[in-house]
mmCIF file of C-alpha atoms in Angstrom:
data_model
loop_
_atom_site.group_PDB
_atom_site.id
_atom_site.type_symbol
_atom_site.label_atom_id
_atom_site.label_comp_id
_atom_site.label_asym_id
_atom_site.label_seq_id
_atom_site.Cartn_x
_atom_site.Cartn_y
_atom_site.Cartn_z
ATOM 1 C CA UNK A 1 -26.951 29.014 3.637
ATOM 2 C CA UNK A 2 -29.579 27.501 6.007
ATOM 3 C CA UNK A 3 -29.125 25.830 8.667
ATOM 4 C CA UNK A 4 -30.110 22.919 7.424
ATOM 5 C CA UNK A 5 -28.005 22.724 4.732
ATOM 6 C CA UNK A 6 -25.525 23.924 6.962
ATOM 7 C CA UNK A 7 -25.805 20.574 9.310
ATOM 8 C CA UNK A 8 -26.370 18.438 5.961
ATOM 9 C CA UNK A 9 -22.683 19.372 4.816
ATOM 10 C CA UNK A 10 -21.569 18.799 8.401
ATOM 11 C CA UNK A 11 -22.677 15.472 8.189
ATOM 12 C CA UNK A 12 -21.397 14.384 4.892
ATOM 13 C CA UNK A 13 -18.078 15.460 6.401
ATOM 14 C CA UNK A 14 -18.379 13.738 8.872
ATOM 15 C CA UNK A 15 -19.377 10.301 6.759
ATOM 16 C CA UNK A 16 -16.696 10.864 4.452
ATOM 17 C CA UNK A 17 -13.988 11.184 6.906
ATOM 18 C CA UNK A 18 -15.289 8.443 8.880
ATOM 19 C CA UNK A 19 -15.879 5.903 6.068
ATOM 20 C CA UNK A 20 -12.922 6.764 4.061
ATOM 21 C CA UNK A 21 -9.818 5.723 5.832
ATOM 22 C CA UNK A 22 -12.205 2.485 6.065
ATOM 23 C CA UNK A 23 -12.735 2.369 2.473
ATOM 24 C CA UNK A 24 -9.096 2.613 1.592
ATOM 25 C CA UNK A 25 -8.111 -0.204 4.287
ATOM 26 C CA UNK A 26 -9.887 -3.228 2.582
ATOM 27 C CA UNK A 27 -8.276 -3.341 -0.527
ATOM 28 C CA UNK A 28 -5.380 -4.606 1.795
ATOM 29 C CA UNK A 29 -5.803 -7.892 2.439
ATOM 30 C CA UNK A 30 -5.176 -8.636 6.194
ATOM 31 C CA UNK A 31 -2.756 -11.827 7.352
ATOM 32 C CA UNK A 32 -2.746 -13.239 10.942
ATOM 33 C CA UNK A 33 0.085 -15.029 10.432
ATOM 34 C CA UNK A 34 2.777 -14.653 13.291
ATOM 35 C CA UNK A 35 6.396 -13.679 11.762
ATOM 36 C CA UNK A 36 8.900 -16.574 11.749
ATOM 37 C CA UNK A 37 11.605 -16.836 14.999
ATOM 38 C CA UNK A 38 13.774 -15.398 12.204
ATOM 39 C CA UNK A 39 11.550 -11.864 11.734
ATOM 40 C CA UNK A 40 10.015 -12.681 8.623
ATOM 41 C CA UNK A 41 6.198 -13.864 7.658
ATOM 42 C CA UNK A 42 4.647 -14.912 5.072
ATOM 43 C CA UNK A 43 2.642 -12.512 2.966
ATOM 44 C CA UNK A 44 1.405 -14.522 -0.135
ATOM 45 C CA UNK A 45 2.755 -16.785 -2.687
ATOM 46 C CA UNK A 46 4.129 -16.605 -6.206
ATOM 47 C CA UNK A 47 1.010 -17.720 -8.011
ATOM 48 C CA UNK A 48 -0.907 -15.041 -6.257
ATOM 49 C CA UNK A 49 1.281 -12.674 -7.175
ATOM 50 C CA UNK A 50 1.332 -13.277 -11.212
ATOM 51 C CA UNK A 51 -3.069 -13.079 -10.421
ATOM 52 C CA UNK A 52 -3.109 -10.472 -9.402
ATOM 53 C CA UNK A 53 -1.078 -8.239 -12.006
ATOM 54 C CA UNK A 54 2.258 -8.521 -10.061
ATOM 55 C CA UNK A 55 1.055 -6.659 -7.164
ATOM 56 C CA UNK A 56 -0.529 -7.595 -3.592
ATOM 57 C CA UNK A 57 -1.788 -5.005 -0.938
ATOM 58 C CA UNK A 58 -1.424 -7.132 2.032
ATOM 59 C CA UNK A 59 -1.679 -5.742 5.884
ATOM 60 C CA UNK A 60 -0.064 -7.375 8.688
ATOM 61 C CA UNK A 61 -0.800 -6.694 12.293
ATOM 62 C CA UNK A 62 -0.609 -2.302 11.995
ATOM 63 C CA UNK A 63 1.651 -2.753 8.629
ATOM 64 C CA UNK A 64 0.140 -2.408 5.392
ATOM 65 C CA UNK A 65 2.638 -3.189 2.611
ATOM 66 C CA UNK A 66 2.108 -3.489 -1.519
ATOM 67 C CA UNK A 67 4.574 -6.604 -2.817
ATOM 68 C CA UNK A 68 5.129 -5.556 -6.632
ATOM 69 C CA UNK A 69 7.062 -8.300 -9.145
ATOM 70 C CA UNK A 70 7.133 -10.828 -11.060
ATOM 71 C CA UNK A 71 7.138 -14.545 -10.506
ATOM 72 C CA UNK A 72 10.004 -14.870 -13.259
ATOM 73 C CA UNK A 73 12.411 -12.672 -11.396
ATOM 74 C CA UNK A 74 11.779 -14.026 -7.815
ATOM 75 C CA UNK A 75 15.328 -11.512 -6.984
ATOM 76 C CA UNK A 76 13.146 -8.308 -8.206
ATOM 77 C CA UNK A 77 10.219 -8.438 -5.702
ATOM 78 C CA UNK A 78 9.927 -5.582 -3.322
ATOM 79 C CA UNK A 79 8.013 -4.606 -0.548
ATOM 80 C CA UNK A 80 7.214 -1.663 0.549
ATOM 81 C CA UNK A 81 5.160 0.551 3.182
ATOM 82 C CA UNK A 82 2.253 2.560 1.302
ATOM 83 C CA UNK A 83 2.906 5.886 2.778
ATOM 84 C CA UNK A 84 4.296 8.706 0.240
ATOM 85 C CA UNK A 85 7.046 10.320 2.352
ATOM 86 C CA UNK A 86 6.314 13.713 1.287
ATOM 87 C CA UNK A 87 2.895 14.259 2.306
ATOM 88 C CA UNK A 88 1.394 11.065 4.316
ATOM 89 C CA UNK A 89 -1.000 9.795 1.438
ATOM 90 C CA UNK A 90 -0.802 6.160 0.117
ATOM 91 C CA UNK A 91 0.957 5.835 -3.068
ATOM 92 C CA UNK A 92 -0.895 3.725 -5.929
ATOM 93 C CA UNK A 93 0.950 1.038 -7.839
ATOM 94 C CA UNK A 94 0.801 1.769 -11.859
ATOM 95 C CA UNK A 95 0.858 -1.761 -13.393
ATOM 96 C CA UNK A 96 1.220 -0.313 -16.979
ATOM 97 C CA UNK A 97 4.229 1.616 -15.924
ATOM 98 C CA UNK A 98 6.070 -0.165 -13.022
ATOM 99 C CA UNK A 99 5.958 2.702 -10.649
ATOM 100 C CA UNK A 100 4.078 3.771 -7.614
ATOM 101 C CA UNK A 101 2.459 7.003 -7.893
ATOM 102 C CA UNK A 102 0.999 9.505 -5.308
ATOM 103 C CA UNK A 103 -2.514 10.772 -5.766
ATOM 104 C CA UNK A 104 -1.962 13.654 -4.058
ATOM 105 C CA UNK A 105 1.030 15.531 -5.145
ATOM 106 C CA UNK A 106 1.999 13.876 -8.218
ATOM 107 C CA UNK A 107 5.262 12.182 -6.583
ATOM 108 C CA UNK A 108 6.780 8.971 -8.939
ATOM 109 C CA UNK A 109 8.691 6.397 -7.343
ATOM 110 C CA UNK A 110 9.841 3.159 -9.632
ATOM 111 C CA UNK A 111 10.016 -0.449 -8.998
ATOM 112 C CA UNK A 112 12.508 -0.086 -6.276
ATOM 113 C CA UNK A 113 10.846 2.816 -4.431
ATOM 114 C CA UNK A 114 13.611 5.320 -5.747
ATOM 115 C CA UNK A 115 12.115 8.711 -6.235
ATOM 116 C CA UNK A 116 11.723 9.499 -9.882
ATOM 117 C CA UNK A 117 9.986 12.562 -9.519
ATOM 118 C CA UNK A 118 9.138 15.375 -6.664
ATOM 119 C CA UNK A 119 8.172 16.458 -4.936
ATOM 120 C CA UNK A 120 9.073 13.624 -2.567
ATOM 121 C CA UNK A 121 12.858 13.514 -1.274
ATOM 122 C CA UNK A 122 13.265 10.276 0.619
ATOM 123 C CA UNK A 123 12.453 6.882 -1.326
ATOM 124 C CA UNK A 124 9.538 4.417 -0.086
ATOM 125 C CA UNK A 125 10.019 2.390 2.946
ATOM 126 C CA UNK A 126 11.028 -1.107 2.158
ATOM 127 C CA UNK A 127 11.314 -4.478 3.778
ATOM 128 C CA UNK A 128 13.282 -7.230 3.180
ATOM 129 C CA UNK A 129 11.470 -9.963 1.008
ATOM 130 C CA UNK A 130 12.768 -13.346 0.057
ATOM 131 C CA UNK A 131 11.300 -16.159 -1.530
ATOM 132 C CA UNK A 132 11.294 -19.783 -0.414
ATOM 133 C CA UNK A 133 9.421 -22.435 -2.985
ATOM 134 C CA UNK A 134 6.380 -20.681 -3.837
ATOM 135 C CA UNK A 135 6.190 -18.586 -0.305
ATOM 136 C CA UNK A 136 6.778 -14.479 -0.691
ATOM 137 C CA UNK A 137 8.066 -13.825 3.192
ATOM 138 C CA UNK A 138 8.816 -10.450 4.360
ATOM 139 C CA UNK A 139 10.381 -9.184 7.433
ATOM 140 C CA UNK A 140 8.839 -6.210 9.217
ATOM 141 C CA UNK A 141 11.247 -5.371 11.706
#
């Protein structure tokens, strides 16, 4: 290999590592809302939520978070951090099969963030969500 090519590869490296984590951040929406004296803020509402295939990919302050439901069931929406526990990559939410999956090692986690298959041994990171009219708040803390 030339040098050349060498420093060519170098740079696409470089790009990709650079322009990637930024790539991945902006299909998370980003709120500036302020959470509530009570912890919680809000992160979208119902009618978004049923728009948007029952998912939203929302991040708050440092805290990205996908909210997966259904605007029937207000009791059944979750929210959760986007962070596979096993290896550190951000898990993918599967519309046509209600589960989250990671791109990386293959890890399944359903509707609830339960592991449903491995290689991941801890569950997804969730926050507490309630619903108030048409408002999806969740607490962070």
């Amino acid at each position: 290999m030339d040098r050349r090519t060498f420093f060519r590869w170098i740079g696409l490296g470089w790009l990709t590592s650079t322009l990637l984590p930024i790539l991945v951040a902006c299909d998370f929406r980003r709120i500036a809302a302020k959470p509530r004296s009570d912890g919680f803020v809000a992160v979208g509402n119902m009618s978004e939520l049923d728009q948007s295939a029952g998912k939203l990919q929302v991040q708050v302050s440092d805290t990205q978070l996908i909210v997966v439901g259904n605007a029937s069931q207000s009791q059944k929406i979750g929210a959760f951090n986007p962070t596979c526990p096993h290896a550190g990559c951000s898990v993918k939410w599967e519309t046509s099969q209600s589960q989250f999956v990671c791109p990386c090692h293959g890890s399944e986690f359903d509707s609830r963030g339960r592991v449903t298959q491995g290689p991941a041994a801890k569950e997804l990171a969730g926050y507490p969500v309630k619903v108030e009219g048409q408002s999806i708040l969740v607490k962070l803390n």
